PDB file of C-alpha atoms in Angstrom:
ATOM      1  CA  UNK A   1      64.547  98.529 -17.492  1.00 37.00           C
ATOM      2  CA  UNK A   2      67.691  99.972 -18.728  1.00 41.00           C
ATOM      3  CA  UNK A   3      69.165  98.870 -21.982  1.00 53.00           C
ATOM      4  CA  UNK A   4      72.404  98.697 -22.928  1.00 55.00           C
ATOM      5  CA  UNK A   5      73.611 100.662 -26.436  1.00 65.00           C
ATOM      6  CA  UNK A   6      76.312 100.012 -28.575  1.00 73.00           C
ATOM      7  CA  UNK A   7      77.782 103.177 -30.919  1.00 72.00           C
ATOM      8  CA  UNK A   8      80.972 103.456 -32.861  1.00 78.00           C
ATOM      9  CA  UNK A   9      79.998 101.792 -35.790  1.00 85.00           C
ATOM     10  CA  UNK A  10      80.352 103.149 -39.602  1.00 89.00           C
ATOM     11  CA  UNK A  11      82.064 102.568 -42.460  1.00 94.00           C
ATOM     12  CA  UNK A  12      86.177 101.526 -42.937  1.00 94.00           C
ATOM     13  CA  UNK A  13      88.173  99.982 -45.748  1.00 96.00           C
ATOM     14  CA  UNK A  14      89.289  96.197 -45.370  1.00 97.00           C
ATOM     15  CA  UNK A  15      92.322  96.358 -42.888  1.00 96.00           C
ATOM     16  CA  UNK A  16      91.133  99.287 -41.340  1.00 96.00           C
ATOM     17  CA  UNK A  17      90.272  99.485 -37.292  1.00 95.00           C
ATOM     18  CA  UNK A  18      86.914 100.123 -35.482  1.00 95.00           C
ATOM     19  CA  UNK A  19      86.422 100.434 -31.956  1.00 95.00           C
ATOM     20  CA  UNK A  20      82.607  99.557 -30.562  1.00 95.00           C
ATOM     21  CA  UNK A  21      81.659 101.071 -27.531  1.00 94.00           C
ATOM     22  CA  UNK A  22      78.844  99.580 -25.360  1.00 93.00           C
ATOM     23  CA  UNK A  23      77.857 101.222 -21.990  1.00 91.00           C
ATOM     24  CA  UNK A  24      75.543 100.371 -19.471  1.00 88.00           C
ATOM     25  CA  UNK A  25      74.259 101.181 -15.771  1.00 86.00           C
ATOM     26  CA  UNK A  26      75.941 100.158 -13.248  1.00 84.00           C
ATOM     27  CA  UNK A  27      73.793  97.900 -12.086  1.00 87.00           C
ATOM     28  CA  UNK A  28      73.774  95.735 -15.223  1.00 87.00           C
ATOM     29  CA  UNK A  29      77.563  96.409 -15.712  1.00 88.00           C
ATOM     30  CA  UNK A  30      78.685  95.294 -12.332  1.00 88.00           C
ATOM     31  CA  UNK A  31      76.682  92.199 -12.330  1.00 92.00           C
ATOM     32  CA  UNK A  32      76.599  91.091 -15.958  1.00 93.00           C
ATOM     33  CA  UNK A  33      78.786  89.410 -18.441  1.00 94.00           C
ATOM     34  CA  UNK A  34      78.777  90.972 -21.745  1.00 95.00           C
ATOM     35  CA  UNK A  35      78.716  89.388 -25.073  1.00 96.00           C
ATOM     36  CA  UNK A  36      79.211  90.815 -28.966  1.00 97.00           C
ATOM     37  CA  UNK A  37      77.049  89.108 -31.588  1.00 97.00           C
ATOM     38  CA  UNK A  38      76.935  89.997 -35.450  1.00 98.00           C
ATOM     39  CA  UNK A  39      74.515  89.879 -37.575  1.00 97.00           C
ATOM     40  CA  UNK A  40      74.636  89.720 -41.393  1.00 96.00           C
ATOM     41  CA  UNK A  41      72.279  90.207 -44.438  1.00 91.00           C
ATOM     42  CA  UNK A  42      71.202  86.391 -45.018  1.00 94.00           C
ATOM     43  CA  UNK A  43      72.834  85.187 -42.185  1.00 95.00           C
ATOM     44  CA  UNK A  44      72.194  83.669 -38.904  1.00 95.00           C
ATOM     45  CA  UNK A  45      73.454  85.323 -36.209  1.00 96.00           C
ATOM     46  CA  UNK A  46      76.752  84.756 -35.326  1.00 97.00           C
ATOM     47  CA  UNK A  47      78.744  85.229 -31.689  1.00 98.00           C
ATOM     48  CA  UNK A  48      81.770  87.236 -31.826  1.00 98.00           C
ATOM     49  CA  UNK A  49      83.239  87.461 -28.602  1.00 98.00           C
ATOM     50  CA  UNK A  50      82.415  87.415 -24.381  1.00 97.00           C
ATOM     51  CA  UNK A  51      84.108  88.632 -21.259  1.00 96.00           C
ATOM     52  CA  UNK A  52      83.647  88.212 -17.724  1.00 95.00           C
ATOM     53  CA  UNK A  53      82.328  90.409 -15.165  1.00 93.00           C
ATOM     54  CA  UNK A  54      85.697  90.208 -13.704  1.00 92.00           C
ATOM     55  CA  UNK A  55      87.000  90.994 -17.159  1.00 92.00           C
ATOM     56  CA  UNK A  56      89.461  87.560 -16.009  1.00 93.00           C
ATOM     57  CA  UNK A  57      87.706  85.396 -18.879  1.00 95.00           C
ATOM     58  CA  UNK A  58      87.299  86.520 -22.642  1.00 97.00           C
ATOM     59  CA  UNK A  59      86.275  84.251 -25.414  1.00 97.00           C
ATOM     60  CA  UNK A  60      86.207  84.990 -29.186  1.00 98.00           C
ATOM     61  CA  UNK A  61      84.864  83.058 -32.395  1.00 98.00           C
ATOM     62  CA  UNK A  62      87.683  81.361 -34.488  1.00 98.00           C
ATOM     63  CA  UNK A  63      86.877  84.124 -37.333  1.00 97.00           C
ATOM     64  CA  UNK A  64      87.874  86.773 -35.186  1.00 98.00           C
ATOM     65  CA  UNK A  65      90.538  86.155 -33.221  1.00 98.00           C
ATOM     66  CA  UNK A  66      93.804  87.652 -33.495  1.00 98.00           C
ATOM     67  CA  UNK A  67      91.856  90.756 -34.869  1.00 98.00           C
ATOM     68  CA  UNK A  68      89.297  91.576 -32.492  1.00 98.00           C
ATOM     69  CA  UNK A  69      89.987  91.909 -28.747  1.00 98.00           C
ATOM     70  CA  UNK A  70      86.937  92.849 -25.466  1.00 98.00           C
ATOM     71  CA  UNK A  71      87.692  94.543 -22.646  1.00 97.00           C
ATOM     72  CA  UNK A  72      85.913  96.688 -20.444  1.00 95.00           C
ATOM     73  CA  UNK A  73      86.323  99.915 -18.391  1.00 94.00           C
ATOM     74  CA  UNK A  74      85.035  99.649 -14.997  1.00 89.00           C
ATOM     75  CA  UNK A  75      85.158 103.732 -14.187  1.00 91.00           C
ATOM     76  CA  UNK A  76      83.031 104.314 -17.720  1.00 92.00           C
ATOM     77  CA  UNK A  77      80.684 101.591 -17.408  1.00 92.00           C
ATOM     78  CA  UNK A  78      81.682 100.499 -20.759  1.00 94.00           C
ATOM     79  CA  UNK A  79      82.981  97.409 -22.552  1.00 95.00           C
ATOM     80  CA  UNK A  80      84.664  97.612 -25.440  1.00 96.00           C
ATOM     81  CA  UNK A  81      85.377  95.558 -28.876  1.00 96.00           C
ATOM     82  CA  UNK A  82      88.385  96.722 -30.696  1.00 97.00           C
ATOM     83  CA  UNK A  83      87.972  95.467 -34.272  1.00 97.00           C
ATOM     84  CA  UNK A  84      91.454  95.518 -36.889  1.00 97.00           C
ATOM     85  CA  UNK A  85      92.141  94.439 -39.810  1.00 97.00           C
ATOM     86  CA  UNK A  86      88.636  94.459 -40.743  1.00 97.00           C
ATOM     87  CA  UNK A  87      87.749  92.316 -43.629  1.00 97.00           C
ATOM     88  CA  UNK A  88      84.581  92.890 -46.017  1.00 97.00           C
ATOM     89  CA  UNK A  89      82.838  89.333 -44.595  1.00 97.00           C
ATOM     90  CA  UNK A  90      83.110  91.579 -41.134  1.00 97.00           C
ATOM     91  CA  UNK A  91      80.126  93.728 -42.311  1.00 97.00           C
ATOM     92  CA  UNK A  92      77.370  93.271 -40.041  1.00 97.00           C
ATOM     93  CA  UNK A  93      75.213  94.809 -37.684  1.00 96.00           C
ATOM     94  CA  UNK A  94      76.869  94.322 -34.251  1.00 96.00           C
ATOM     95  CA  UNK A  95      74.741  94.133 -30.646  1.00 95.00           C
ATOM     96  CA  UNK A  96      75.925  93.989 -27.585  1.00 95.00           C
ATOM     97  CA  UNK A  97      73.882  91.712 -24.725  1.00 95.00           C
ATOM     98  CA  UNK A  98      74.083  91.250 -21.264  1.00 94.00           C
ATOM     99  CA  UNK A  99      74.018  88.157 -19.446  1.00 93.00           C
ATOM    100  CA  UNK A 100      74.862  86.028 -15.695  1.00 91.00           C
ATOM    101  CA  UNK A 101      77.634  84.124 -16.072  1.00 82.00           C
ATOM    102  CA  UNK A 102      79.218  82.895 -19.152  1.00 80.00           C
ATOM    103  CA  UNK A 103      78.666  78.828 -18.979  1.00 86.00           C
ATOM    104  CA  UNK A 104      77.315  79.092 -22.675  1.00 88.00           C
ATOM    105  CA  UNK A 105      78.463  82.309 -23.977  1.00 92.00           C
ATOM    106  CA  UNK A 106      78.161  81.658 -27.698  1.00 94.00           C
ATOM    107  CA  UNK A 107      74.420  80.984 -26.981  1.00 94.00           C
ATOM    108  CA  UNK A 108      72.649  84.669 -28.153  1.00 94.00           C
ATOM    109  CA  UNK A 109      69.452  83.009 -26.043  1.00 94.00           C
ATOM    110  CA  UNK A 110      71.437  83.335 -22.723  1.00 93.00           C
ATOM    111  CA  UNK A 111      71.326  86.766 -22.998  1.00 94.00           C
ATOM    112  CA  UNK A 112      69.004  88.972 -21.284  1.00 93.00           C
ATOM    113  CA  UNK A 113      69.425  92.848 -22.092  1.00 92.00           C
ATOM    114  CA  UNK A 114      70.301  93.760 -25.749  1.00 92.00           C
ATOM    115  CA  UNK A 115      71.698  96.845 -28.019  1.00 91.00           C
ATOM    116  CA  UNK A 116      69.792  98.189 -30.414  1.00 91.00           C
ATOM    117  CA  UNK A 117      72.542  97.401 -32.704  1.00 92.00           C
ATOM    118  CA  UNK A 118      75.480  99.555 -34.871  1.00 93.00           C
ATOM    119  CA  UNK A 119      75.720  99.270 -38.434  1.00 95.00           C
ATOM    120  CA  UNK A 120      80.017  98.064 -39.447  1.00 96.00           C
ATOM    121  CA  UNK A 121      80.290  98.301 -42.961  1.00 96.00           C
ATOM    122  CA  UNK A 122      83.672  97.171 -44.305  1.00 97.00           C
ATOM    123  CA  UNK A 123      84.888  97.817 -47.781  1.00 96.00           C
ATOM    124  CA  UNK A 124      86.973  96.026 -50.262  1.00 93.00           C
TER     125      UNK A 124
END
């Protein structure tokens, strides 16, 4: 079973930009929808944002959007979440998951394959 894996994170100062990379093999990338959760210190985990195999359909939580936009490249294998104007409450530990179709994409139990997770630590 290949897993999926996320990089890219670090550290940036509020209104700064991050850009996560998550690849995966092609057979998981050209069948599977991909999803970005967060997860915070004393926090439940939270859904970020989704796109469609196709790349046709994206979806992003309310915090997020306008800021944060998914996308993925089909000749790398990899999907993308560009993160700007990064604000401290963005700090998190971000995974990527995997997924067929996107019915209930905010739903992190959907999700089949996982990222071991990158650390995005945004200062004030």
């Amino acid at each position: 079973q290949v897993q999926p894996g996320e990089s890219g994170g670090g550290l940036v100062q509020a209104g700064g930009s991050l850009r996560l990379p998550c690849a995966a093999s092609g057979r998981i990338f050209s069948r599977y929808a991909t999803g970005w959760f967060r997860l915070a210190p004393g926090k439940e985990r939270e859904f970020v944002s989704a796109i469609s195999v196709n790349g046709g359909n994206t979806y992003y939580a309310d915090s997020v959007k306008g800021r944060f936009t998914i996308s993925r490249d089909n000749l790398k294998k990899t999907v993308y979440l560009q993160m700007d104007s990064l604000k401290p409450e963005d700090t998190a530990v971000y995974y990527c998951a995997w997924r067929l179709g996107l019915n209930t994409y905010s739903d992190y139990r959907s999700y089949v394959y996982w990222g071991q997770g990158t650390q995005v630590t945004v200062s004030s």
